[in-house]
Coordinates of C-alpha atoms in Angstrom, one line a residue:
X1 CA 43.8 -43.9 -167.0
X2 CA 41.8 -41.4 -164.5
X3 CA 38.5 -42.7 -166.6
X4 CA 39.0 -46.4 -166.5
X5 CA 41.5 -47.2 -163.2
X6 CA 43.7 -48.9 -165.7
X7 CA 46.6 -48.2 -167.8
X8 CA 46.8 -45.1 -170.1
X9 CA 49.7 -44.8 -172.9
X10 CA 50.5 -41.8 -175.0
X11 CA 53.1 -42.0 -177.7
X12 CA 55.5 -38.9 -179.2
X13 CA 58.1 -38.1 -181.7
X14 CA 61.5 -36.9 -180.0
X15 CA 62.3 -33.4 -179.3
X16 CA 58.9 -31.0 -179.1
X17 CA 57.1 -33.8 -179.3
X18 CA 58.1 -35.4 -176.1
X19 CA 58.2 -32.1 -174.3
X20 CA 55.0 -31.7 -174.6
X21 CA 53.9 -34.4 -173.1
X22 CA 55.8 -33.1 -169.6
X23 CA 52.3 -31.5 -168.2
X24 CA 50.8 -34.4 -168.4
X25 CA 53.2 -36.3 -167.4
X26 CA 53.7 -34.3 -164.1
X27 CA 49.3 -34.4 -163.8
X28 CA 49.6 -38.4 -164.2
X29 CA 52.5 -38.1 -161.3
X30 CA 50.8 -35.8 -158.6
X31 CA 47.5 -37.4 -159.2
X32 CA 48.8 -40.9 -158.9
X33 CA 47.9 -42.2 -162.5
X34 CA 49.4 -45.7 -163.5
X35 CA 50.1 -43.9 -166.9
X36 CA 53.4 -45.2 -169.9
X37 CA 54.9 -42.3 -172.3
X38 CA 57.0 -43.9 -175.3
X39 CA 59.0 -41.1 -176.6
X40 CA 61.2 -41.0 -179.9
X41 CA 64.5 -40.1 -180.0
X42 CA 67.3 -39.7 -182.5
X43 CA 69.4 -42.2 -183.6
X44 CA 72.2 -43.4 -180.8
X45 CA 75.0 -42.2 -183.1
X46 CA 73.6 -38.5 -183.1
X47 CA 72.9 -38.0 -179.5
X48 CA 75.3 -35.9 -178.1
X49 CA 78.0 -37.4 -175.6
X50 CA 79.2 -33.9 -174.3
X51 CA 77.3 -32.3 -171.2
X52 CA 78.3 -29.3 -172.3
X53 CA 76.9 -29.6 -175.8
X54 CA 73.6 -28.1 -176.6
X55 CA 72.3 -30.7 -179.2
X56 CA 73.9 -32.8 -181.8
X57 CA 71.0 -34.6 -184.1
X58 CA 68.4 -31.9 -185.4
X59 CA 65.4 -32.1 -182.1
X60 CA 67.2 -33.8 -179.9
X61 CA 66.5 -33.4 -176.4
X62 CA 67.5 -35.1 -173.6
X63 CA 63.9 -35.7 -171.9
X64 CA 64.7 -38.3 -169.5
X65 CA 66.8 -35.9 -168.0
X66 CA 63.7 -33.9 -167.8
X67 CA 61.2 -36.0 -166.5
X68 CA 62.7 -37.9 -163.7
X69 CA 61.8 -35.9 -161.3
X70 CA 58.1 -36.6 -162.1
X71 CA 58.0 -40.4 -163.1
X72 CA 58.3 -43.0 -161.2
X73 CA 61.2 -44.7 -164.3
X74 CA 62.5 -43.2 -167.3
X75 CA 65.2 -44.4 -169.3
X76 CA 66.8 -44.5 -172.8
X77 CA 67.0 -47.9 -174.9
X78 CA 70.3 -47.8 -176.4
X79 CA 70.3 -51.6 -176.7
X80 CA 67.5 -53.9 -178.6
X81 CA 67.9 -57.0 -176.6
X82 CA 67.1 -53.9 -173.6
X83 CA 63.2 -53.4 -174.8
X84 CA 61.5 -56.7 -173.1
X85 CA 63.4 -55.8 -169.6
X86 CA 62.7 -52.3 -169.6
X87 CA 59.4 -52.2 -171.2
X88 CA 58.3 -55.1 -168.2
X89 CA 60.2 -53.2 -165.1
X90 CA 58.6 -49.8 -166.0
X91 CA 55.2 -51.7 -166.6
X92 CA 56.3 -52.8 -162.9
X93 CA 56.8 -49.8 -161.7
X94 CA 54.4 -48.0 -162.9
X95 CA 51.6 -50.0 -160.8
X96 CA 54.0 -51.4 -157.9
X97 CA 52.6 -49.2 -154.8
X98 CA 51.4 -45.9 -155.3
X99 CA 50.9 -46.0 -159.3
X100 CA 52.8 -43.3 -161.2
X101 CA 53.5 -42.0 -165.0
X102 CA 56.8 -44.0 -166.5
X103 CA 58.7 -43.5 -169.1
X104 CA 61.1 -45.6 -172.2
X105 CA 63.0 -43.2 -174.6
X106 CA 63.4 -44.9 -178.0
X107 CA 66.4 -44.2 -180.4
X108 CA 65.0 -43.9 -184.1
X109 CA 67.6 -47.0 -185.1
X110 CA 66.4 -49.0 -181.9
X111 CA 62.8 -48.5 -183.0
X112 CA 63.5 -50.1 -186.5
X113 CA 66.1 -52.8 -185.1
X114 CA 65.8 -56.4 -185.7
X115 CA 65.3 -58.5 -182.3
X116 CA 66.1 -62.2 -181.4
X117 CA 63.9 -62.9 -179.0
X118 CA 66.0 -65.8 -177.8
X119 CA 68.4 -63.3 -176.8
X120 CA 66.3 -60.9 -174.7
X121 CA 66.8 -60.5 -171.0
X122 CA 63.5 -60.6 -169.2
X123 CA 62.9 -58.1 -165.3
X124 CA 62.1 -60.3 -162.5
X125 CA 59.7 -58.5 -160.4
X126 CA 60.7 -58.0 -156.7
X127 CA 57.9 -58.4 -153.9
X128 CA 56.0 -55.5 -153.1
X129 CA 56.8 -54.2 -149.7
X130 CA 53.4 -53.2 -149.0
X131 CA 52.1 -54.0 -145.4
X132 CA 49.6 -56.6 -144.8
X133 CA 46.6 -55.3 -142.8
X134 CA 46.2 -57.3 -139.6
X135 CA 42.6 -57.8 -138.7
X136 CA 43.5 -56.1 -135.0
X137 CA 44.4 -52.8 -137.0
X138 CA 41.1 -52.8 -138.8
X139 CA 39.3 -54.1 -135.3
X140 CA 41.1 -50.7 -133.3
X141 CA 39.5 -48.8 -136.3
X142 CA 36.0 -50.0 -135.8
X143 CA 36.1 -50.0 -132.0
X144 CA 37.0 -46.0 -133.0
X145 CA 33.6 -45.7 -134.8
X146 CA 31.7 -47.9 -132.2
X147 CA 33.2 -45.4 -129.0
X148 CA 32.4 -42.0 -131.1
X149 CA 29.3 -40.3 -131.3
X150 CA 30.4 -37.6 -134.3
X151 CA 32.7 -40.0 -136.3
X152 CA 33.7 -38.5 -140.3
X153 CA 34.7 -40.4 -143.3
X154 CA 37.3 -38.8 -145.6
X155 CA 37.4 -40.2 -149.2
X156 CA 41.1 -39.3 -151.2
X157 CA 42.6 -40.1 -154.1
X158 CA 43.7 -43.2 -152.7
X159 CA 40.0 -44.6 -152.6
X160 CA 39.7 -44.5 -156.1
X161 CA 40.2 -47.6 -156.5
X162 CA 36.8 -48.7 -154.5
X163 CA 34.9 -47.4 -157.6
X164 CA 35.7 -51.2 -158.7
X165 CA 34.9 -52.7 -155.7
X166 CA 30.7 -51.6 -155.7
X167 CA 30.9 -54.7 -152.0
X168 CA 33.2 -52.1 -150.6
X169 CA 31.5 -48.7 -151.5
X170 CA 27.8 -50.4 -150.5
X171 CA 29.6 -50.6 -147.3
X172 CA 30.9 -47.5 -146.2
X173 CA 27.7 -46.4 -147.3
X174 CA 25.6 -48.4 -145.1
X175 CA 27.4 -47.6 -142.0
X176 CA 25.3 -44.4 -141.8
X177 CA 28.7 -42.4 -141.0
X178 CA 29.0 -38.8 -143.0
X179 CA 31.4 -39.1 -145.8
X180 CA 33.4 -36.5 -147.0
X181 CA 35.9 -36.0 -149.9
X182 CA 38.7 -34.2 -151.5
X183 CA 38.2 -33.2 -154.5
X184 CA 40.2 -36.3 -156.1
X185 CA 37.3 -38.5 -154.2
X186 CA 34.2 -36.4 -154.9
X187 CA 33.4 -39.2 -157.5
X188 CA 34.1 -42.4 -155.6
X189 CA 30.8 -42.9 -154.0
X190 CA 27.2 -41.7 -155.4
X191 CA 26.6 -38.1 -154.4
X192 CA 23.5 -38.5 -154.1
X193 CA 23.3 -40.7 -150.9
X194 CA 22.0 -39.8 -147.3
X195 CA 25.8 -40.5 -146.1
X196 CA 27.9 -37.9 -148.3
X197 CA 27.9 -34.5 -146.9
X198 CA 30.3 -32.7 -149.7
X199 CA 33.7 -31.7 -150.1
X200 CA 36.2 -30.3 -147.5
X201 CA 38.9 -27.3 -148.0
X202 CA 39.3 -23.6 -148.0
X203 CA 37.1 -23.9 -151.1
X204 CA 34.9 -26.3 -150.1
X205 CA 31.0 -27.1 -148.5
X206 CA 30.4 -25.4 -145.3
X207 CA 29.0 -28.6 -144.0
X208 CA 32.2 -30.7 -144.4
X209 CA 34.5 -28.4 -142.8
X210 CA 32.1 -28.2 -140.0
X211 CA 31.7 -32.0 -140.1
X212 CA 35.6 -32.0 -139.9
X213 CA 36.0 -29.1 -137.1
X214 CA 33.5 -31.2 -134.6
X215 CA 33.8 -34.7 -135.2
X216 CA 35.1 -36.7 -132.8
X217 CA 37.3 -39.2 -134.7
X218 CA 38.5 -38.9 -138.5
X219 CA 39.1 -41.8 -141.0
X220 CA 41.2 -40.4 -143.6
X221 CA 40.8 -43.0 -146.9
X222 CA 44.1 -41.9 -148.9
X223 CA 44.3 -38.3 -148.5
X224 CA 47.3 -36.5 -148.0
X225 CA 45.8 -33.7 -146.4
X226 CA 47.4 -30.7 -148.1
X227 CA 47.2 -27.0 -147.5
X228 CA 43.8 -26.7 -149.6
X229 CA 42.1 -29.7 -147.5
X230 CA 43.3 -28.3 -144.0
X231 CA 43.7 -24.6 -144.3
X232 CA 45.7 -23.1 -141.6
X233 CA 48.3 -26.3 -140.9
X234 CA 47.4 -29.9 -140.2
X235 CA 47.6 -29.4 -136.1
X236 CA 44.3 -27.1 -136.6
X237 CA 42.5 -29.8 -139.0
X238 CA 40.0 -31.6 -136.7
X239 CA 41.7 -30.5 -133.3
X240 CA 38.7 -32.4 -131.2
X241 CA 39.1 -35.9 -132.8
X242 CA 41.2 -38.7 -132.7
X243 CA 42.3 -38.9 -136.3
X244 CA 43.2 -42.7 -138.9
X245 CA 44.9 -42.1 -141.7
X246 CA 45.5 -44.7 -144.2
X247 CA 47.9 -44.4 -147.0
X248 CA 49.9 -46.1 -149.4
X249 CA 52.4 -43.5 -149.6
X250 CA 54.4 -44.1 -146.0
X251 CA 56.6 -40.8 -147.4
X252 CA 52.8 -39.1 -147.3
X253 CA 52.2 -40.4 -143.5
X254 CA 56.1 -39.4 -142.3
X255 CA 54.8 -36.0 -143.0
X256 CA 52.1 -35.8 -141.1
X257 CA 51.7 -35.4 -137.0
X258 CA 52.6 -37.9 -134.3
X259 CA 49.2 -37.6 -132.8
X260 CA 47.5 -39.4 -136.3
X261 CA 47.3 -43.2 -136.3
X262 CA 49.0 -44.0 -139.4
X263 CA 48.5 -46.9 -141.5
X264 CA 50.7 -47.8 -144.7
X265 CA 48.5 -49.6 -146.5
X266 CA 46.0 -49.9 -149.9
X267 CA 42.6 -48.6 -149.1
X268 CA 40.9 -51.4 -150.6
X269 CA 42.4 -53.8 -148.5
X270 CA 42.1 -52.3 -145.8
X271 CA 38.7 -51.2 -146.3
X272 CA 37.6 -55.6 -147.6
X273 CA 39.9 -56.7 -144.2
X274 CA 37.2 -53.5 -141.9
X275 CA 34.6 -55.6 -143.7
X276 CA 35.5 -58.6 -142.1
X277 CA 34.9 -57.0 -138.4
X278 CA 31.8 -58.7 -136.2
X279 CA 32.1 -55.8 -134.0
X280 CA 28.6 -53.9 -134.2
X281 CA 29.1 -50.4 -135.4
X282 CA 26.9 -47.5 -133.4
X283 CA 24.3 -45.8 -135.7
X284 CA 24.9 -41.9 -136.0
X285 CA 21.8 -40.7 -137.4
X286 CA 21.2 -37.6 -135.2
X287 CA 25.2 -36.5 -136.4
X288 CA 24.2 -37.5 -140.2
X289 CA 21.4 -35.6 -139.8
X290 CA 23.0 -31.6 -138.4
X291 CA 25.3 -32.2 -141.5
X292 CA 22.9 -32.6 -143.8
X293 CA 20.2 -29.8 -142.1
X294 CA 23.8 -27.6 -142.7
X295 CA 23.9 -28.3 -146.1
X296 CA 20.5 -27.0 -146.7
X297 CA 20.3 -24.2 -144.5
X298 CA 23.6 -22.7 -146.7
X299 CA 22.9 -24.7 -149.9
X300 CA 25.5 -23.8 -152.2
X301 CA 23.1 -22.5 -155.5
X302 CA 22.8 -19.4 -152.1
X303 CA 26.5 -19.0 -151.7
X304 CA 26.9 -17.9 -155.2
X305 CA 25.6 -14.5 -154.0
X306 CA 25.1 -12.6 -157.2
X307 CA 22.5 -12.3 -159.6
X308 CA 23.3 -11.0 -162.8
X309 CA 23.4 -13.7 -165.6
X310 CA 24.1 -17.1 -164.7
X311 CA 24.4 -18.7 -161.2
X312 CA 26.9 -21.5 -162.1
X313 CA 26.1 -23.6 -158.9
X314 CA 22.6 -24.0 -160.2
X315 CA 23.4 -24.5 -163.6
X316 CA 26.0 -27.5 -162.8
X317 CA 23.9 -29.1 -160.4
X318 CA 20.9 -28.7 -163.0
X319 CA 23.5 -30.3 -165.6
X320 CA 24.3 -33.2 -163.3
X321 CA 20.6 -33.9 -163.2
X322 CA 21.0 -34.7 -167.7
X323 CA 24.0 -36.4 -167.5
X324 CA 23.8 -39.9 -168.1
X325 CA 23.8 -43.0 -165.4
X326 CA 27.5 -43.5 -167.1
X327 CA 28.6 -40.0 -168.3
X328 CA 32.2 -38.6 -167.4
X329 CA 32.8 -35.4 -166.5
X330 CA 36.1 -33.3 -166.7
X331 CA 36.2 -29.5 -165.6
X332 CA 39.1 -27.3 -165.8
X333 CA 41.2 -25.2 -164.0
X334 CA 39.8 -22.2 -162.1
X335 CA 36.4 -20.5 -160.8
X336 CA 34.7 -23.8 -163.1
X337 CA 36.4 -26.5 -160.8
X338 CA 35.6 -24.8 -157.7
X339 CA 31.6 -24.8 -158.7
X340 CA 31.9 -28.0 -160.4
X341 CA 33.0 -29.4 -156.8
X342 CA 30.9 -27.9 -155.1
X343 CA 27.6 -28.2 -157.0
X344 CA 27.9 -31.0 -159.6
X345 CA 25.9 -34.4 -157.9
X346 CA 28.3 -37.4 -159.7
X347 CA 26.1 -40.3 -159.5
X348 CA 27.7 -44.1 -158.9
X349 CA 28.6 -44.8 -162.5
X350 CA 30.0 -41.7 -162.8
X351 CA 33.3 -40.2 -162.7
X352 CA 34.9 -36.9 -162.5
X353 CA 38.1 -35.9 -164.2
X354 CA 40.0 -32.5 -163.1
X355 CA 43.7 -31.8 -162.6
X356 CA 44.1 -31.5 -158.5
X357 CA 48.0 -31.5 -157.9
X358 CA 49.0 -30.0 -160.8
X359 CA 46.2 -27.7 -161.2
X360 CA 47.1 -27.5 -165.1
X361 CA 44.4 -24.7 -167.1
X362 CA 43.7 -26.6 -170.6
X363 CA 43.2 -30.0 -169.2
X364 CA 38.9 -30.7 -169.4
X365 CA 39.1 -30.7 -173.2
X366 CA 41.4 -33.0 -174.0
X367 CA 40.5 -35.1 -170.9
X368 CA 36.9 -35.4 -171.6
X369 CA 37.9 -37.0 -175.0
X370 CA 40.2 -39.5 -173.3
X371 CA 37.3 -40.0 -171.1
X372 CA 35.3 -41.0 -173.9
X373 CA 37.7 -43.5 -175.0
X374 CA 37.5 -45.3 -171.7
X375 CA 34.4 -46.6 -172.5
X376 CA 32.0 -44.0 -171.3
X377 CA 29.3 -42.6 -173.9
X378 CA 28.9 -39.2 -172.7
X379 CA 31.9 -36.6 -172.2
X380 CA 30.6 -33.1 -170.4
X381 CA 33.4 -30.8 -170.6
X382 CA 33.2 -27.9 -168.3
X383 CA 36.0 -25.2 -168.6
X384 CA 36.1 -21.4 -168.2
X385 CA 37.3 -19.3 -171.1
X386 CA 40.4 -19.2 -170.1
X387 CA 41.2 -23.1 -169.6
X388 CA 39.4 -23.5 -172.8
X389 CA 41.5 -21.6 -175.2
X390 CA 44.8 -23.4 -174.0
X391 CA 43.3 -26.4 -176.0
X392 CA 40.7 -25.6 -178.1
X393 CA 42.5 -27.4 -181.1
X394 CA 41.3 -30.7 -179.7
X395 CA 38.0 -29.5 -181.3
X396 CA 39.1 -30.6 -184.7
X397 CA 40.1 -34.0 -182.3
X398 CA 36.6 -34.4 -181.5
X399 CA 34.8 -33.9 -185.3
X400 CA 37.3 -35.9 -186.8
X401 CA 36.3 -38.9 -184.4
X402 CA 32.8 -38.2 -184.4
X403 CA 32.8 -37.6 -180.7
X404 CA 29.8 -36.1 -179.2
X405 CA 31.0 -33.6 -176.7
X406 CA 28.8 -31.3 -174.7
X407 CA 31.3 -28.4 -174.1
X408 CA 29.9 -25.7 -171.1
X409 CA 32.3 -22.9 -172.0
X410 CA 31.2 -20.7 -168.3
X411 CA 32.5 -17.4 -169.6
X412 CA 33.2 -14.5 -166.9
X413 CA 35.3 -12.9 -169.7
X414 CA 38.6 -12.9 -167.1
X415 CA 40.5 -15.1 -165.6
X416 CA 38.6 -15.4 -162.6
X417 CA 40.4 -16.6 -159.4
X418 CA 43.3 -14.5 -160.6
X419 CA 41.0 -10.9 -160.9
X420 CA 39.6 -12.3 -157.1
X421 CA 43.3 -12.8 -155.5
X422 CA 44.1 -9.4 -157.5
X423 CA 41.2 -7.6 -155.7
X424 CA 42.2 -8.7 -152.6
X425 CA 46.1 -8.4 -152.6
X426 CA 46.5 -6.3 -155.4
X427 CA 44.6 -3.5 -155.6
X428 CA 42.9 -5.0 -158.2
X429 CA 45.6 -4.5 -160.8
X430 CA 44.0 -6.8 -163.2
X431 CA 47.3 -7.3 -165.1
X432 CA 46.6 -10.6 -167.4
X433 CA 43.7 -11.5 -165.9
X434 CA 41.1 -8.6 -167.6
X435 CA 43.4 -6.4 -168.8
X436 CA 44.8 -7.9 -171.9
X437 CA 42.3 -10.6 -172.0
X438 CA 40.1 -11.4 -174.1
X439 CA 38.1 -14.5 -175.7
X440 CA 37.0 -15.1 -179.6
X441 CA 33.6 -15.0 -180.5
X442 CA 32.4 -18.8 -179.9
X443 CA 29.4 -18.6 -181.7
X444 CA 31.6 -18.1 -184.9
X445 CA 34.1 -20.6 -183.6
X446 CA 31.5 -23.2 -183.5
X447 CA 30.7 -22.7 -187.3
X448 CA 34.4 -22.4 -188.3
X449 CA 34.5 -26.1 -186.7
X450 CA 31.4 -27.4 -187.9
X451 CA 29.7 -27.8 -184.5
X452 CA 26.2 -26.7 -182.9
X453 CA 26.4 -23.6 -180.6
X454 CA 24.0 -22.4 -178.1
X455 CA 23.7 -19.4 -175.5
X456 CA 22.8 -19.3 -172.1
X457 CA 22.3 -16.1 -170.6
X458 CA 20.2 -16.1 -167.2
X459 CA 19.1 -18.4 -165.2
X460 CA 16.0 -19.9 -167.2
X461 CA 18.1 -23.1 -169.3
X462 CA 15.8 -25.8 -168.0
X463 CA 14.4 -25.9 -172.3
X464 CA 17.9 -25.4 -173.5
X465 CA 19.8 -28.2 -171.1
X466 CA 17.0 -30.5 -173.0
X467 CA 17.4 -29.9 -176.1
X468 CA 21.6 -30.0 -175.5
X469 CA 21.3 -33.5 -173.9
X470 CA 18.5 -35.0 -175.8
X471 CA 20.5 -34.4 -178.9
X472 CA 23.8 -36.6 -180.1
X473 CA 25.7 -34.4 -181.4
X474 CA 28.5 -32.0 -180.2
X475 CA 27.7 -28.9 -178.7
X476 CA 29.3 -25.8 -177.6
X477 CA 27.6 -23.9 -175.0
X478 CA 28.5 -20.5 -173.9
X479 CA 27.0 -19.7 -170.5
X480 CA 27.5 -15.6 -169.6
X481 CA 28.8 -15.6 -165.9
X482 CA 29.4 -12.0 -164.4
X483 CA 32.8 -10.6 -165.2
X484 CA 32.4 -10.3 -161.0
X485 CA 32.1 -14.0 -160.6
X486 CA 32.9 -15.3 -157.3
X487 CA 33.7 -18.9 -155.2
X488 CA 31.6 -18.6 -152.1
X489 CA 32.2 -20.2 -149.7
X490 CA 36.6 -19.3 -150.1
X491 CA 39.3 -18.9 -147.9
X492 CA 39.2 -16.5 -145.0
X493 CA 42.9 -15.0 -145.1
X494 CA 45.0 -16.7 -141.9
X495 CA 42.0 -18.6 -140.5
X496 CA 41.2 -22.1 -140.8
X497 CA 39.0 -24.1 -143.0
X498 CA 35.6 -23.6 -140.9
X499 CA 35.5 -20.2 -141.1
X500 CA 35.1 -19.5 -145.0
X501 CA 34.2 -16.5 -146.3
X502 CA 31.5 -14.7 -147.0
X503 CA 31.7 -15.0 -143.1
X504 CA 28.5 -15.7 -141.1
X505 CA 27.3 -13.7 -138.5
X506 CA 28.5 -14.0 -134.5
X507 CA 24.8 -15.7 -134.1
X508 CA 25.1 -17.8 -137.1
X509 CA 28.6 -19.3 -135.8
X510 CA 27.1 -19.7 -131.9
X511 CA 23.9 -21.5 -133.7
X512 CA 26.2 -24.2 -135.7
X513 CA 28.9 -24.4 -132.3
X514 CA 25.9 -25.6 -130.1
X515 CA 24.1 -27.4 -132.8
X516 CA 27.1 -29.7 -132.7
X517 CA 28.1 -29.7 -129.4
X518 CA 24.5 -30.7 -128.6
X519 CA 24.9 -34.1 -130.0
X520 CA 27.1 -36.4 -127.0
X521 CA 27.5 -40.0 -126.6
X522 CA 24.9 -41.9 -124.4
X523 CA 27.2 -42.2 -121.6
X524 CA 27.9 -39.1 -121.4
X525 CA 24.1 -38.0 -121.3

């Protein structure tokens, strides 16, 4: 579903089986994916009909019960003539405003039942109460961009759906405003271009949180703005702009602040109805440009301030430049997302897979080989040796299917963000995270599954990447990453998203203030 913007299914036995689908469920219902789990179940006459009874038919387990509070519909069939009506209102649900996982319980008699279909009852689908954007609402936004002189794009989750509308993106692109993204929109638009300046948060690109601190008005593209985006509270996430936010979600835009302009309503429409505006927007190359000068004066390969072994920003951005026009990319949980986002260039055909709400370790395995199945011809997994272990079985997934994976195991023999939070707040008590970790020897895991291995130990891969990419088959890579690893820039503790750490000098600060300040509206020169 995250690969293809359309409808993913997954399909379990009762009991274990459909508990452990529940991470994935709740990933597919933070990160908004249209997504239908058909469970098994015992037989009606062995489900229990005490509360207070533990189980009656051998792996029974109530998981509706379990799952409602991250799908959108769940029920159990206990009927035949029920399937058509609740297979066609969960289909209904599942894509009926913001999409979300849903899920149909199936009794083991139900499954091998008989059906009339004369007989079966059919779900009428109600009207979606989804707002219809007026043209005046998208004319108010574009008089915005025309009357600012430091105007800032944010791309969310909720713009994924542009990636099928290539009129749309082409657009925003050619306004010449900067773009910025959460992590869930890194991969909406091309990378690459003039326009997008990186992402924002407490572990994001300098540049966009600067972008963000001094812009003047904010268009927020289906974000909902959440502690890692803003930092220190929403009132101290661009305090000098006038701020749009447009959402699906009107539960998402209740909880944000009176002073936003708040717009319930898809993206893409709104977005194709901006389109539709005569009103001549400003050009904002001199702002463009200070973003972009930021972004090379701390490029992020030079935040990654130690030089033993690998530098993982300049590996992943050196990766991005093999991957294919159409590859998919899924990274983990941990130090590899954070360098993935911050350092991997996703081009336009190009899509980027991670967990972001749930933030579940083990997920860039098994994602990258749904990936593939969306269509796409090259899956990079990146993942840390952490992540990686929670799911290395799916390796016997990808040789049995011939998949050819390019796995970047980046291994910093801990788990990494945990030793860092330990340092700081801890004492650095590694408990779990170094001591009592560990990691098998991949080399020798590679040959027990049958797959190439290769090493990469400093920072000279350029010969290696080539002969990974040029060849078709799966690979395993294991890339040696300092057991003293680091995400620059990170979170300054209590302080807001502009002021990451490692902090810059009193000078360095003053020099980016008046660089921004510098740039003012004609008018007011």
């Amino acid at each position: 579903a995250l690969a293809s913007g359309k409808m993913g299914v997954a399909l379990s036995c009762s009991g274990p089986g459909a508990t452990n689908l529940i991470s994935g469920i709740a990933n597919a219902y933070y990160d908004s994916l249209p997504c239908l789990f058909l469970t098994g179940q015992v037989s009606v006459r062995e489900m229990k009909t005490d509360r207070d009874m533990r189980q009656l038919g051998f792996q029974e387990t109530d998981v509706v019960s379990l799952v409602k509070p991250i799908t959108k519909y769940a029920v159990t069939i206990e009927q035949p003539d029920q399937i058509a009506y609740e297979l066609e209102k969960a289909m209904f649900m599942m894509l009926d405003g913001r999409p979300g996982p849903v899920l149909l319980d199936i009794p083991h008699n139900i499954q091998g039942s008989e059906v009339d279909p004369s007989i079966l009852h059919h779900f009428t689908p109600h009207k979606s109460l989804t707002a219809t954007v007026r043209i005046e609402t998208a004319a108010q936004t574009a008089l915005q961009f025309m009357h600012s002189c430091k105007p800032v794009i944010l791309l969310g989750g909720g713009s994924r759906a542009l990636k099928q509308k290539p009129e749309l993106i082409k657009f925003l692109c050619n306004l010449g405003i900067p773009i910025v993204s959460s992590y869930r929109g890194k991969d909406v638009i091309d990378n690459h271009i003039p326009s997008y300046c990186g992402t924002l948060g407490v572990y994001g690109d300098r540049c966009a949180n600067w972008a963000i601190k001094y812009c003047d008005y904010l268009l927020v593209l289906g974000s909902r703005l959440d502690g890692r985006q803003t930092g220190d509270g929403q009132e101290s996430f661009a305090p000098n702009a006038k701020v749009t936010v447009v959402d699906l979600d009107p539960v998402e835009l209740r909880n944000m602040p009176d002073r936003y302009i708040k717009i319930n309503e898809n993206v893409t429409n709104f977005i194709s109805v901006l389109l539709t505006c005569t009103i001549q927007f400003s050009t904002h190359n001199t702002w463009l440009d200070l973003i972009q000068q930021w972004r090379m004066r701390y490029s992020d390969e030079q935040e990654y301030h130690i030089t033993e072994q690998v530098n993982p920003n300049l590996l992943l951005k050196r990766i991005s430049a093999f991957a294919a026009p159409d590859a998919i990319f899924s990274v983990d949980v941990g130090q590899n997302q954070l360098w993935a986002n911050t350092s991997l260039r996703v081009g336009e055909g190009q899509h980027l897979l991670q967990s972001c709400g749930l933030g579940a370790m083990g997920f860039a395995l098994p994602a990258a080989i749904g990936g593939y199945y969306s269509g796409k011809k090259q899956a990079i997994c990146i993942c840390g040796d952490g992540g990686f272990q929670m799911n290395l079985q799916e390796l016997q997934t990808a040789i049995s299917y011939h998949i050819p994976l390019k796995i970047f195991i980046l291994n910093n023999q801990s788990l990494g963000l945990i030793r860092v939070y330990q340092d700081k707040a801890l004492g650095k008590r590694h408990f779990g995270s170094v001591i009592g970790f560990g990691s098998p020897d991949y080399q020798q895991l590679a040959k027990a599954y049958g797959i190439r291995y290769a090493k990469i130990c400093n920072n000279e891969f350029a010969q290696t990447l080539a002969m990974i990419f040029s060849s078709p088959e799966t690979y395993l890579v294991e890339v040696l990453v300092s057991p003293h690893s680091t995400n620059y820039p990170e979170p300054t503790y209590l302080s807001t998203i502009d002021n990451q750490s490692k902090e810059l000098s009193a000078e360095e600060k003053k020099r980016v203030m008046e660089e921004a300040y510098g740039i003012t509206s004609k008018k007011q020169q």
